Structure formats: C-alpha cells, structure tokens
PDB file of C-alpha atoms in Angstrom:
ATOM      1  CA  MET A   1       7.591  -2.864 -11.452  1.00 80.00           C
ATOM      2  CA  LEU A   2       8.338  -3.914 -15.022  1.00 87.00           C
ATOM      3  CA  SER A   3       7.914  -7.616 -14.213  1.00 83.00           C
ATOM      4  CA  GLU A   4       4.610  -7.060 -12.420  1.00 77.00           C
ATOM      5  CA  MET A   5       3.138  -4.878 -15.177  1.00 82.00           C
ATOM      6  CA  LEU A   6       4.465  -6.903 -18.152  1.00 85.00           C
ATOM      7  CA  PRO A   7       1.352  -9.061 -18.812  1.00 83.00           C
ATOM      8  CA  LYS A   8      -0.969  -6.043 -18.465  1.00 83.00           C
ATOM      9  CA  LEU A   9       0.826  -3.723 -20.895  1.00 89.00           C
ATOM     10  CA  PRO A  10      -0.232  -3.004 -24.509  1.00 91.00           C
ATOM     11  CA  PRO A  11       1.901  -4.871 -27.106  1.00 92.00           C
ATOM     12  CA  SER A  12       4.305  -2.020 -27.951  1.00 94.00           C
ATOM     13  CA  GLU A  13       4.929  -1.140 -24.291  1.00 93.00           C
ATOM     14  CA  ARG A  14       5.361  -4.840 -23.482  1.00 93.00           C
ATOM     15  CA  LYS A  15       8.117  -5.076 -26.092  1.00 94.00           C
ATOM     16  CA  ILE A  16      10.004  -2.185 -24.457  1.00 95.00           C
ATOM     17  CA  ALA A  17       9.536  -3.608 -20.946  1.00 94.00           C
ATOM     18  CA  SER A  18      10.766  -7.031 -22.106  1.00 94.00           C
ATOM     19  CA  TYR A  19      13.810  -5.466 -23.745  1.00 94.00           C
ATOM     20  CA  MET A  20      14.652  -3.519 -20.563  1.00 94.00           C
ATOM     21  CA  LEU A  21      14.245  -6.613 -18.394  1.00 92.00           C
ATOM     22  CA  GLU A  22      16.548  -8.594 -20.668  1.00 93.00           C
ATOM     23  CA  ASN A  23      19.081  -5.757 -21.143  1.00 93.00           C
ATOM     24  CA  PRO A  24      18.946  -3.591 -17.994  1.00 92.00           C
ATOM     25  CA  ARG A  25      22.532  -2.306 -18.074  1.00 92.00           C
ATOM     26  CA  GLU A  26      22.344  -1.339 -21.714  1.00 93.00           C
ATOM     27  CA  SER A  27      18.904   0.264 -21.293  1.00 93.00           C
ATOM     28  CA  ILE A  28      20.021   2.857 -18.757  1.00 92.00           C
ATOM     29  CA  SER A  29      22.365   4.459 -21.307  1.00 92.00           C
ATOM     30  CA  LEU A  30      19.807   4.706 -24.124  1.00 93.00           C
ATOM     31  CA  THR A  31      17.551   7.594 -25.109  1.00 93.00           C
ATOM     32  CA  ALA A  32      13.812   7.150 -25.696  1.00 93.00           C
ATOM     33  CA  SER A  33      14.427   7.079 -29.443  1.00 94.00           C
ATOM     34  CA  GLU A  34      17.181   4.467 -29.127  1.00 94.00           C
ATOM     35  CA  LEU A  35      15.039   2.310 -26.836  1.00 94.00           C
ATOM     36  CA  GLY A  36      12.229   2.495 -29.355  1.00 93.00           C
ATOM     37  CA  LYS A  37      14.524   1.320 -32.162  1.00 94.00           C
ATOM     38  CA  ARG A  38      16.077  -1.515 -30.112  1.00 93.00           C
ATOM     39  CA  SER A  39      12.628  -2.812 -29.139  1.00 93.00           C
ATOM     40  CA  SER A  40      11.121  -2.302 -32.635  1.00 94.00           C
ATOM     41  CA  THR A  41       8.656   0.282 -31.323  1.00 94.00           C
ATOM     42  CA  SER A  42       8.934   4.080 -31.005  1.00 94.00           C
ATOM     43  CA  SER A  43       9.988   6.836 -28.611  1.00 93.00           C
ATOM     44  CA  ALA A  44       6.298   7.658 -28.088  1.00 94.00           C
ATOM     45  CA  ALA A  45       5.710   4.092 -26.853  1.00 93.00           C
ATOM     46  CA  VAL A  46       8.596   4.541 -24.376  1.00 94.00           C
ATOM     47  CA  ILE A  47       6.907   7.652 -22.962  1.00 93.00           C
ATOM     48  CA  ARG A  48       3.592   5.790 -22.741  1.00 92.00           C
ATOM     49  CA  LEU A  49       5.304   2.991 -20.833  1.00 93.00           C
ATOM     50  CA  CYS A  50       6.584   5.466 -18.237  1.00 91.00           C
ATOM     51  CA  LYS A  51       3.036   6.784 -17.795  1.00 88.00           C
ATOM     52  CA  SER A  52       1.691   3.242 -17.432  1.00 87.00           C
ATOM     53  CA  LEU A  53       4.236   2.709 -14.644  1.00 85.00           C
ATOM     54  CA  ASP A  54       3.094   5.931 -12.907  1.00 81.00           C
ATOM     55  CA  LEU A  55       6.562   7.439 -13.368  1.00 85.00           C
ATOM     56  CA  LYS A  56       7.436  11.017 -14.299  1.00 84.00           C
ATOM     57  CA  GLY A  57       9.526  10.007 -17.309  1.00 90.00           C
ATOM     58  CA  LEU A  58      12.242   7.828 -18.769  1.00 92.00           C
ATOM     59  CA  GLN A  59      14.911   9.351 -16.544  1.00 92.00           C
ATOM     60  CA  GLU A  60      13.102   8.171 -13.395  1.00 89.00           C
ATOM     61  CA  LEU A  61      12.683   4.683 -14.857  1.00 92.00           C
ATOM     62  CA  LYS A  62      16.395   4.487 -15.718  1.00 92.00           C
ATOM     63  CA  LEU A  63      17.365   5.702 -12.240  1.00 89.00           C
ATOM     64  CA  ARG A  64      15.233   2.960 -10.681  1.00 87.00           C
ATOM     65  CA  ILE A  65      16.809   0.311 -12.910  1.00 90.00           C
ATOM     66  CA  ALA A  66      20.305   1.615 -12.086  1.00 89.00           C
ATOM     67  CA  GLY A  67      19.449   1.429  -8.385  1.00 83.00           C
ATOM     68  CA  ASP A  68      18.234  -2.162  -8.725  1.00 82.00           C
ATOM     69  CA  LEU A  69      21.463  -3.153 -10.496  1.00 84.00           C
ATOM     70  CA  GLN A  70      23.431  -2.036  -7.425  1.00 81.00           C
ATOM     71  CA  LYS A  71      21.522  -4.375  -5.119  1.00 71.00           C
ATOM     72  CA  GLU A  72      22.234  -7.949  -4.271  1.00 62.00           C
ATOM     73  CA  PRO A  73      19.737 -10.278  -5.960  1.00 57.00           C
ATOM     74  CA  SER A  74      16.713 -10.778  -3.706  1.00 55.00           C
ATOM     75  CA  ASN A  75      15.232 -14.211  -3.106  1.00 55.00           C
ATOM     76  CA  GLU A  76      11.672 -15.100  -3.977  1.00 57.00           C
ATOM     77  CA  ILE A  77       9.235 -15.439  -1.085  1.00 58.00           C
ATOM     78  CA  ARG A  78       9.895 -18.944   0.210  1.00 61.00           C
ATOM     79  CA  ASP A  79       7.037 -21.192   1.256  1.00 67.00           C
ATOM     80  CA  ILE A  80       7.087 -23.731   4.072  1.00 67.00           C
ATOM     81  CA  GLU A  81       7.645 -27.443   3.452  1.00 73.00           C
ATOM     82  CA  PRO A  82       5.930 -30.518   4.995  1.00 76.00           C
ATOM     83  CA  ASN A  83       7.230 -31.239   8.510  1.00 81.00           C
ATOM     84  CA  GLU A  84       9.711 -28.366   8.289  1.00 80.00           C
ATOM     85  CA  SER A  85      11.577 -27.469  11.473  1.00 88.00           C
ATOM     86  CA  LYS A  86      10.370 -24.511  13.497  1.00 86.00           C
ATOM     87  CA  TYR A  87      13.838 -22.950  13.226  1.00 87.00           C
ATOM     88  CA  SER A  88      13.685 -23.017   9.422  1.00 87.00           C
ATOM     89  CA  ILE A  89      10.157 -21.558   9.437  1.00 84.00           C
ATOM     90  CA  ILE A  90      11.304 -18.754  11.745  1.00 87.00           C
ATOM     91  CA  GLU A  91      14.172 -17.950   9.365  1.00 85.00           C
ATOM     92  CA  LYS A  92      12.001 -18.113   6.229  1.00 82.00           C
ATOM     93  CA  MET A  93       9.132 -16.002   7.555  1.00 83.00           C
ATOM     94  CA  THR A  94      11.508 -13.389   8.949  1.00 85.00           C
ATOM     95  CA  ALA A  95      13.366 -13.143   5.626  1.00 84.00           C
ATOM     96  CA  ASN A  96      10.044 -12.908   3.759  1.00 82.00           C
ATOM     97  CA  SER A  97       8.847 -10.076   6.006  1.00 85.00           C
ATOM     98  CA  ILE A  98      12.090  -8.111   5.662  1.00 87.00           C
ATOM     99  CA  GLN A  99      11.967  -8.420   1.873  1.00 84.00           C
ATOM    100  CA  THR A 100       8.337  -7.286   1.821  1.00 85.00           C
ATOM    101  CA  LEU A 101       9.076  -4.217   3.960  1.00 89.00           C
ATOM    102  CA  LYS A 102      11.989  -3.198   1.726  1.00 87.00           C
ATOM    103  CA  GLU A 103       9.950  -3.576  -1.466  1.00 85.00           C
ATOM    104  CA  THR A 104       7.056  -1.594   0.001  1.00 89.00           C
ATOM    105  CA  ALA A 105       9.393   1.233   1.027  1.00 89.00           C
ATOM    106  CA  GLU A 106      10.651   1.424  -2.569  1.00 85.00           C
ATOM    107  CA  LEU A 107       7.171   1.413  -4.112  1.00 87.00           C
ATOM    108  CA  LEU A 108       5.577   4.079  -1.894  1.00 90.00           C
ATOM    109  CA  SER A 109       5.657   7.280  -3.940  1.00 89.00           C
ATOM    110  CA  ALA A 110       6.744  10.292  -1.869  1.00 90.00           C
ATOM    111  CA  ASP A 111       4.496  12.547  -3.980  1.00 92.00           C
ATOM    112  CA  GLU A 112       1.401  10.384  -3.543  1.00 94.00           C
ATOM    113  CA  LEU A 113       2.162   9.946   0.159  1.00 96.00           C
ATOM    114  CA  SER A 114       2.379  13.751   0.572  1.00 96.00           C
ATOM    115  CA  LYS A 115      -1.025  14.139  -1.098  1.00 97.00           C
ATOM    116  CA  ALA A 116      -2.526  11.497   1.199  1.00 97.00           C
ATOM    117  CA  ILE A 117      -1.093  13.197   4.296  1.00 97.00           C
ATOM    118  CA  LYS A 118      -2.562  16.585   3.317  1.00 97.00           C
ATOM    119  CA  VAL A 119      -6.080  15.337   2.596  1.00 97.00           C
ATOM    120  CA  ILE A 120      -6.207  13.198   5.757  1.00 97.00           C
ATOM    121  CA  GLU A 121      -5.025  16.140   7.869  1.00 95.00           C
ATOM    122  CA  LYS A 122      -7.931  18.256   6.603  1.00 95.00           C
ATOM    123  CA  ALA A 123     -10.550  15.486   6.544  1.00 96.00           C
ATOM    124  CA  PRO A 124     -13.391  15.630   9.095  1.00 96.00           C
ATOM    125  CA  THR A 125     -13.695  11.829   8.747  1.00 96.00           C
ATOM    126  CA  VAL A 126     -11.567   9.092   7.185  1.00 97.00           C
ATOM    127  CA  HIS A 127     -13.352   5.901   6.112  1.00 97.00           C
ATOM    128  CA  PHE A 128     -11.251   2.729   5.717  1.00 97.00           C
ATOM    129  CA  PHE A 129     -12.643  -0.278   3.860  1.00 96.00           C
ATOM    130  CA  GLY A 130     -11.221  -3.714   3.160  1.00 94.00           C
ATOM    131  CA  VAL A 131     -12.568  -7.224   2.643  1.00 93.00           C
ATOM    132  CA  GLY A 132     -11.208 -10.389   4.284  1.00 89.00           C
ATOM    133  CA  ALA A 133      -7.597 -10.043   5.425  1.00 87.00           C
ATOM    134  CA  SER A 134      -7.522  -6.426   4.180  1.00 92.00           C
ATOM    135  CA  TYR A 135     -10.175  -5.570   6.773  1.00 94.00           C
ATOM    136  CA  ILE A 136      -7.565  -6.320   9.449  1.00 94.00           C
ATOM    137  CA  SER A 137      -5.481  -3.484   7.981  1.00 94.00           C
ATOM    138  CA  ALA A 138      -8.527  -1.199   7.773  1.00 96.00           C
ATOM    139  CA  GLU A 139      -9.346  -1.842  11.427  1.00 96.00           C
ATOM    140  CA  ASP A 140      -5.719  -1.207  12.413  1.00 96.00           C
ATOM    141  CA  ALA A 141      -5.822   2.126  10.560  1.00 97.00           C
ATOM    142  CA  GLN A 142      -9.051   3.132  12.304  1.00 97.00           C
ATOM    143  CA  GLN A 143      -7.592   2.346  15.727  1.00 96.00           C
ATOM    144  CA  LYS A 144      -4.437   4.352  15.008  1.00 95.00           C
ATOM    145  CA  PHE A 145      -6.157   7.472  13.702  1.00 96.00           C
ATOM    146  CA  LEU A 146      -8.753   7.465  16.480  1.00 95.00           C
ATOM    147  CA  ARG A 147      -5.849   7.694  18.936  1.00 94.00           C
ATOM    148  CA  ILE A 148      -4.828  11.071  17.511  1.00 94.00           C
ATOM    149  CA  ASN A 149      -8.408  12.340  17.590  1.00 93.00           C
ATOM    150  CA  LYS A 150      -9.093  11.834  13.891  1.00 95.00           C
ATOM    151  CA  ASN A 151     -12.637  10.616  13.327  1.00 95.00           C
ATOM    152  CA  ALA A 152     -12.266   7.284  11.509  1.00 96.00           C
ATOM    153  CA  THR A 153     -14.431   4.314  10.543  1.00 96.00           C
ATOM    154  CA  ALA A 154     -13.631   0.798   9.348  1.00 96.00           C
ATOM    155  CA  PHE A 155     -16.098  -1.666   7.837  1.00 88.00           C
ATOM    156  CA  ASN A 156     -15.815  -5.080   6.214  1.00 84.00           C
ATOM    157  CA  ASP A 157     -19.550  -5.278   5.535  1.00 90.00           C
ATOM    158  CA  VAL A 158     -20.138  -3.664   2.158  1.00 93.00           C
ATOM    159  CA  HIS A 159     -23.662  -2.501   3.066  1.00 95.00           C
ATOM    160  CA  MET A 160     -22.425  -0.739   6.211  1.00 94.00           C
ATOM    161  CA  ALA A 161     -19.541   0.782   4.275  1.00 95.00           C
ATOM    162  CA  ALA A 162     -21.900   1.988   1.531  1.00 96.00           C
ATOM    163  CA  THR A 163     -24.231   3.518   4.132  1.00 95.00           C
ATOM    164  CA  SER A 164     -21.345   5.346   5.758  1.00 94.00           C
ATOM    165  CA  VAL A 165     -19.808   6.551   2.488  1.00 95.00           C
ATOM    166  CA  ALA A 166     -23.223   7.661   1.178  1.00 95.00           C
ATOM    167  CA  ASN A 167     -23.136  10.281   3.942  1.00 93.00           C
ATOM    168  CA  ALA A 168     -19.544  11.341   3.236  1.00 93.00           C
ATOM    169  CA  LYS A 169     -18.909  15.053   2.819  1.00 89.00           C
ATOM    170  CA  LYS A 170     -16.717  16.866   0.308  1.00 89.00           C
ATOM    171  CA  HIS A 171     -13.536  16.927   2.432  1.00 93.00           C
ATOM    172  CA  ASP A 172     -13.934  13.406   3.828  1.00 97.00           C
ATOM    173  CA  VAL A 173     -11.457  10.736   2.725  1.00 97.00           C
ATOM    174  CA  VAL A 174     -12.269   7.140   1.762  1.00 98.00           C
ATOM    175  CA  VAL A 175      -9.408   4.626   1.730  1.00 98.00           C
ATOM    176  CA  GLY A 176      -9.915   1.374  -0.191  1.00 97.00           C
ATOM    177  CA  ILE A 177      -7.561  -1.447   0.804  1.00 96.00           C
ATOM    178  CA  SER A 178      -7.092  -4.469  -1.463  1.00 94.00           C
ATOM    179  CA  PHE A 179      -3.831  -6.341  -2.000  1.00 90.00           C
ATOM    180  CA  SER A 180      -4.823  -7.620  -5.446  1.00 88.00           C
ATOM    181  CA  GLY A 181      -6.469  -4.342  -6.396  1.00 91.00           C
ATOM    182  CA  ASN A 182      -9.244  -6.400  -7.986  1.00 91.00           C
ATOM    183  CA  THR A 183     -11.671  -6.658  -5.060  1.00 94.00           C
ATOM    184  CA  TYR A 184     -14.950  -5.617  -6.672  1.00 95.00           C
ATOM    185  CA  GLU A 185     -16.582  -4.405  -3.438  1.00 96.00           C
ATOM    186  CA  VAL A 186     -13.653  -2.100  -2.645  1.00 96.00           C
ATOM    187  CA  ALA A 187     -13.701  -0.626  -6.163  1.00 97.00           C
ATOM    188  CA  LYS A 188     -17.461   0.057  -5.905  1.00 97.00           C
ATOM    189  CA  ILE A 189     -17.082   1.756  -2.498  1.00 97.00           C
ATOM    190  CA  LEU A 190     -14.437   4.076  -3.974  1.00 97.00           C
ATOM    191  CA  GLU A 191     -16.681   4.729  -6.966  1.00 97.00           C
ATOM    192  CA  LEU A 192     -19.525   5.662  -4.617  1.00 97.00           C
ATOM    193  CA  ALA A 193     -17.174   7.942  -2.664  1.00 97.00           C
ATOM    194  CA  ASN A 194     -16.179   9.705  -5.882  1.00 96.00           C
ATOM    195  CA  LYS A 195     -19.841  10.375  -6.636  1.00 95.00           C
ATOM    196  CA  GLN A 196     -20.201  11.925  -3.171  1.00 95.00           C
ATOM    197  CA  GLY A 197     -17.262  14.233  -3.853  1.00 95.00           C
ATOM    198  CA  ALA A 198     -15.006  12.678  -1.215  1.00 96.00           C
ATOM    199  CA  THR A 199     -11.272  12.209  -1.815  1.00 97.00           C
ATOM    200  CA  THR A 200     -10.353   8.595  -2.530  1.00 98.00           C
ATOM    201  CA  ILE A 201      -7.124   6.742  -1.732  1.00 98.00           C
ATOM    202  CA  SER A 202      -6.235   3.215  -2.828  1.00 97.00           C
ATOM    203  CA  LEU A 203      -3.756   0.892  -1.116  1.00 97.00           C
ATOM    204  CA  THR A 204      -2.959  -2.003  -3.458  1.00 94.00           C
ATOM    205  CA  LYS A 205      -0.054  -3.985  -4.833  1.00 89.00           C
ATOM    206  CA  TYR A 206       1.807  -2.237  -7.632  1.00 85.00           C
ATOM    207  CA  GLY A 207       0.062  -2.025 -10.970  1.00 80.00           C
ATOM    208  CA  SER A 208      -3.127  -0.850 -12.645  1.00 81.00           C
ATOM    209  CA  SER A 209      -6.286  -2.359 -11.141  1.00 89.00           C
ATOM    210  CA  ILE A 210     -10.015  -1.729 -10.794  1.00 94.00           C
ATOM    211  CA  VAL A 211      -9.418  -0.358  -7.275  1.00 96.00           C
ATOM    212  CA  SER A 212      -6.517   1.979  -8.098  1.00 93.00           C
ATOM    213  CA  GLU A 213      -8.371   3.267 -11.179  1.00 93.00           C
ATOM    214  CA  GLN A 214     -11.107   4.620  -8.879  1.00 96.00           C
ATOM    215  CA  ALA A 215      -8.643   6.451  -6.598  1.00 97.00           C
ATOM    216  CA  ASP A 216      -7.527  10.082  -6.625  1.00 97.00           C
ATOM    217  CA  ILE A 217      -4.380   9.081  -4.734  1.00 97.00           C
ATOM    218  CA  ARG A 218      -2.652   5.739  -5.277  1.00 95.00           C
ATOM    219  CA  LEU A 219      -0.403   4.102  -2.690  1.00 96.00           C
ATOM    220  CA  TYR A 220       1.380   0.930  -3.780  1.00 93.00           C
ATOM    221  CA  ILE A 221       2.891  -1.858  -1.711  1.00 90.00           C
ATOM    222  CA  SER A 222       5.067  -4.873  -2.459  1.00 81.00           C
ATOM    223  CA  ALA A 223       3.713  -7.067  -5.238  1.00 70.00           C
ATOM    224  CA  THR A 224       5.197 -10.208  -3.669  1.00 59.00           C
ATOM    225  CA  LYS A 225       3.795 -13.377  -5.227  1.00 56.00           C
ATOM    226  CA  GLU A 226       1.825 -15.667  -2.935  1.00 51.00           C
ATOM    227  CA  PRO A 227       3.214 -19.246  -2.716  1.00 51.00           C
ATOM    228  CA  THR A 228       1.110 -22.390  -2.455  1.00 46.00           C
ATOM    229  CA  PHE A 229       0.773 -22.296   1.333  1.00 51.00           C
ATOM    230  CA  ARG A 230       0.023 -18.565   1.226  1.00 50.00           C
ATOM    231  CA  SER A 231       2.878 -17.446   3.435  1.00 45.00           C
ATOM    232  CA  GLY A 232       2.813 -14.600   0.906  1.00 46.00           C
ATOM    233  CA  ALA A 233      -0.627 -13.659   2.245  1.00 66.00           C
ATOM    234  CA  THR A 234       1.089 -12.900   5.544  1.00 77.00           C
ATOM    235  CA  SER A 235       3.611 -10.777   3.653  1.00 79.00           C
ATOM    236  CA  SER A 236       0.878  -8.826   1.879  1.00 83.00           C
ATOM    237  CA  ARG A 237      -0.785  -8.027   5.202  1.00 87.00           C
ATOM    238  CA  ILE A 238       2.560  -6.928   6.653  1.00 90.00           C
ATOM    239  CA  ALA A 239       3.037  -4.663   3.626  1.00 91.00           C
ATOM    240  CA  GLN A 240      -0.390  -3.080   4.165  1.00 94.00           C
ATOM    241  CA  LEU A 241       0.235  -2.548   7.877  1.00 94.00           C
ATOM    242  CA  HIS A 242       3.662  -1.059   7.135  1.00 95.00           C
ATOM    243  CA  ALA A 243       2.204   1.429   4.641  1.00 96.00           C
ATOM    244  CA  ILE A 244      -0.535   2.392   7.109  1.00 96.00           C
ATOM    245  CA  ASP A 245       2.044   2.859   9.880  1.00 96.00           C
ATOM    246  CA  ILE A 246       4.045   5.175   7.616  1.00 96.00           C
ATOM    247  CA  LEU A 247       0.936   7.171   6.666  1.00 97.00           C
ATOM    248  CA  PHE A 248      -0.162   7.436  10.298  1.00 96.00           C
ATOM    249  CA  MET A 249       3.272   8.517  11.540  1.00 96.00           C
ATOM    250  CA  CYS A 250       3.529  11.159   8.806  1.00 96.00           C
ATOM    251  CA  VAL A 251       0.135  12.638   9.733  1.00 95.00           C
ATOM    252  CA  ALA A 252       0.978  12.507  13.460  1.00 94.00           C
ATOM    253  CA  SER A 253       4.320  14.208  12.810  1.00 94.00           C
ATOM    254  CA  GLN A 254       2.598  17.113  11.022  1.00 92.00           C
ATOM    255  CA  GLN A 255       0.467  17.793  14.110  1.00 89.00           C
ATOM    256  CA  TYR A 256       2.939  16.549  16.681  1.00 90.00           C
ATOM    257  CA  GLU A 257       1.844  18.391  19.838  1.00 92.00           C
ATOM    258  CA  LYS A 258      -1.842  17.759  19.194  1.00 89.00           C
ATOM    259  CA  ALA A 259      -1.152  14.080  18.443  1.00 89.00           C
ATOM    260  CA  ILE A 260       0.902  13.601  21.620  1.00 91.00           C
ATOM    261  CA  THR A 261      -1.846  15.181  23.715  1.00 91.00           C
ATOM    262  CA  SER A 262      -4.499  12.924  22.154  1.00 90.00           C
ATOM    263  CA  ILE A 263      -2.372   9.792  22.596  1.00 88.00           C
ATOM    264  CA  ASP A 264      -1.770  10.663  26.264  1.00 90.00           C
ATOM    265  CA  GLU A 265      -5.497  11.192  26.795  1.00 89.00           C
ATOM    266  CA  THR A 266      -6.416   7.877  25.153  1.00 89.00           C
ATOM    267  CA  ARG A 267      -3.745   6.107  27.204  1.00 87.00           C
ATOM    268  CA  GLU A 268      -5.207   7.602  30.365  1.00 89.00           C
ATOM    269  CA  ALA A 269      -8.689   6.503  29.319  1.00 87.00           C
ATOM    270  CA  ILE A 270      -7.531   2.898  28.878  1.00 86.00           C
ATOM    271  CA  HIS A 271      -5.710   3.054  32.212  1.00 85.00           C
ATOM    272  CA  PHE A 272      -8.906   4.346  33.845  1.00 85.00           C
ATOM    273  CA  ILE A 273     -10.920   1.401  32.473  1.00 84.00           C
ATOM    274  CA  GLN A 274      -8.285  -1.125  33.546  1.00 80.00           C
ATOM    275  CA  LYS A 275      -8.079   0.421  36.996  1.00 77.00           C
ATOM    276  CA  SER A 276     -11.881   0.255  37.381  1.00 68.00           C
ATOM    277  CA  GLN A 277     -11.894  -3.422  36.332  1.00 67.00           C
ATOM    278  CA  SER A 278      -9.118  -4.209  38.797  1.00 64.00           C
ATOM    279  CA  SER A 279     -10.997  -2.543  41.672  1.00 63.00           C
ATOM    280  CA  ARG A 280     -14.190  -4.445  40.803  1.00 67.00           C
ATOM    281  CA  SER A 281     -12.301  -7.762  40.735  1.00 62.00           C
ATOM    282  CA  ARG A 282     -10.931  -7.208  44.239  1.00 62.00           C
ATOM    283  CA  LYS A 283     -14.439  -6.575  45.561  1.00 57.00           C
TER     284      LYS A 283
END
C-alpha cells in the first residue's frame, strides 16, 4: 500500500511513507509524534497519511506492517521469455495468480465489503460497467447475480451504460470496474449515478483514482504491476473476478435459501433448453 501510493502522496506524507518503507521494524514501535520527528514532518502529517491510505489510524498501519514483516518475501510478477518452455510458463502463471489472489484478499476491506453487501441486497437493480478487459468482469458479475434473481445489467458501451444509469432509482447500485482506476468513461458513469441518487461502488487497484473518488464504497484489489508482455493484465482480471466472486458469495450467503432456490430454478431452465435442443437434433 505504501509503495503503490508513494508517488501520489503530498510531500510531507511521502517523507513518512519513505521512512516507514526504509525502516519498517523500527516504525512499528514509534508513536505518531516520534514518526513525525524521524521523518522531519509532524504527527498531524502521520494522521493524514493514514487517511490517505484509507486506514482507521496509525495503529492499523503498524499492524499491517508487522504482519508483512512476518511473511516470506513475495516475488514480483514474472513475465514470459522468448521461446520459453510450456512447463515454465505454467509454473510462472500459476505463481502469479496465487500471488494476486493473496494480495487481493489482504486489500479487500471488511468494512467496505459489508457496506457493499448491504446495498446490493436492498437494490432493485445493480448496474455493472467496465471498459475493455474490465467488461469481462462486469459481464461475469451480471451473470452471477442474475442466477440468484437479482436484477443486474452489464454494459461496455458507454452510451448504453449512460442510458441505463440515467434511469437508475435511489436504491439502485452502480458498480464501476477499472483496474487502473483512471478509466475516464467509468468515472463519468459513476458521476452520473451519483447525480441520480444511486449508490456507487468502485472496484480498482489500491490507491486514490478518478474512479474511486466518485464511489460511495471503495473495493480495492491487488496493485500488481503489469510486465512487458502483460501477463500482469491476466493477473488484474483474476483479481477482479476474485473480488466479484467474494462479493457474490457474501450476498448469496445472506439470503441462502432464496439464493439456492433461484440457482436451482436457473439450472433447470438451462437443462430444459439443452434437452429441447437435443430432442430437435435427433429429429
């Protein structure tokens, strides 16, 4: 979190973040005042840094650093090489995916997730919007929530999304999906949703962005860097899908019996279609 946010922080907060990155073990034993002195800033700047990181306070930041110090060092996302063996690519991509899933699990805030679950439960309609590869995640979310009888839409065309969101009601939810968090179209759709009084949720990599700034509820995923050959792009999509799976399962769990009934009914509907096609083929 500190590494990802470092270039975006104001000068005083950047000094504190740099000091903590360079002296993590020492930092976890210092007070806000002591951290301010060591980094040539102030205790107020330390508190501002915690707010910039979307944390409750210095204690939470120190607990996260202490937790990271207990882990084995993680490897950077590894890209493929020219004429690399399929066995090596299998190993690399699997390791990349595992790392991405772990990082996403750590970055998903339980408090923000709880808020998202509550508003989606009550929402008459949930609108998902993403551009490019993020649309794949939006479409996956729509398919999942439709299966538990939650009215859901997914668009990658900004005009269609705007038309749909323009008719959003007060308790509807609009979810903007953008790995970078800087997709202009996604930010504008969330802005439009805010004007309509709908609840907005962002799903982006960790850090402040034009998309997350428009959201009432912010869900963050792994901020894994994308290598030259963009195997990281695969990781970012996996992170989005993982977060959506978690959100979906949480909502389904809260209305378990109703969700099971809906899933059984949708399964029967698909079976009915397949059975009809099979009968027609035999004729």
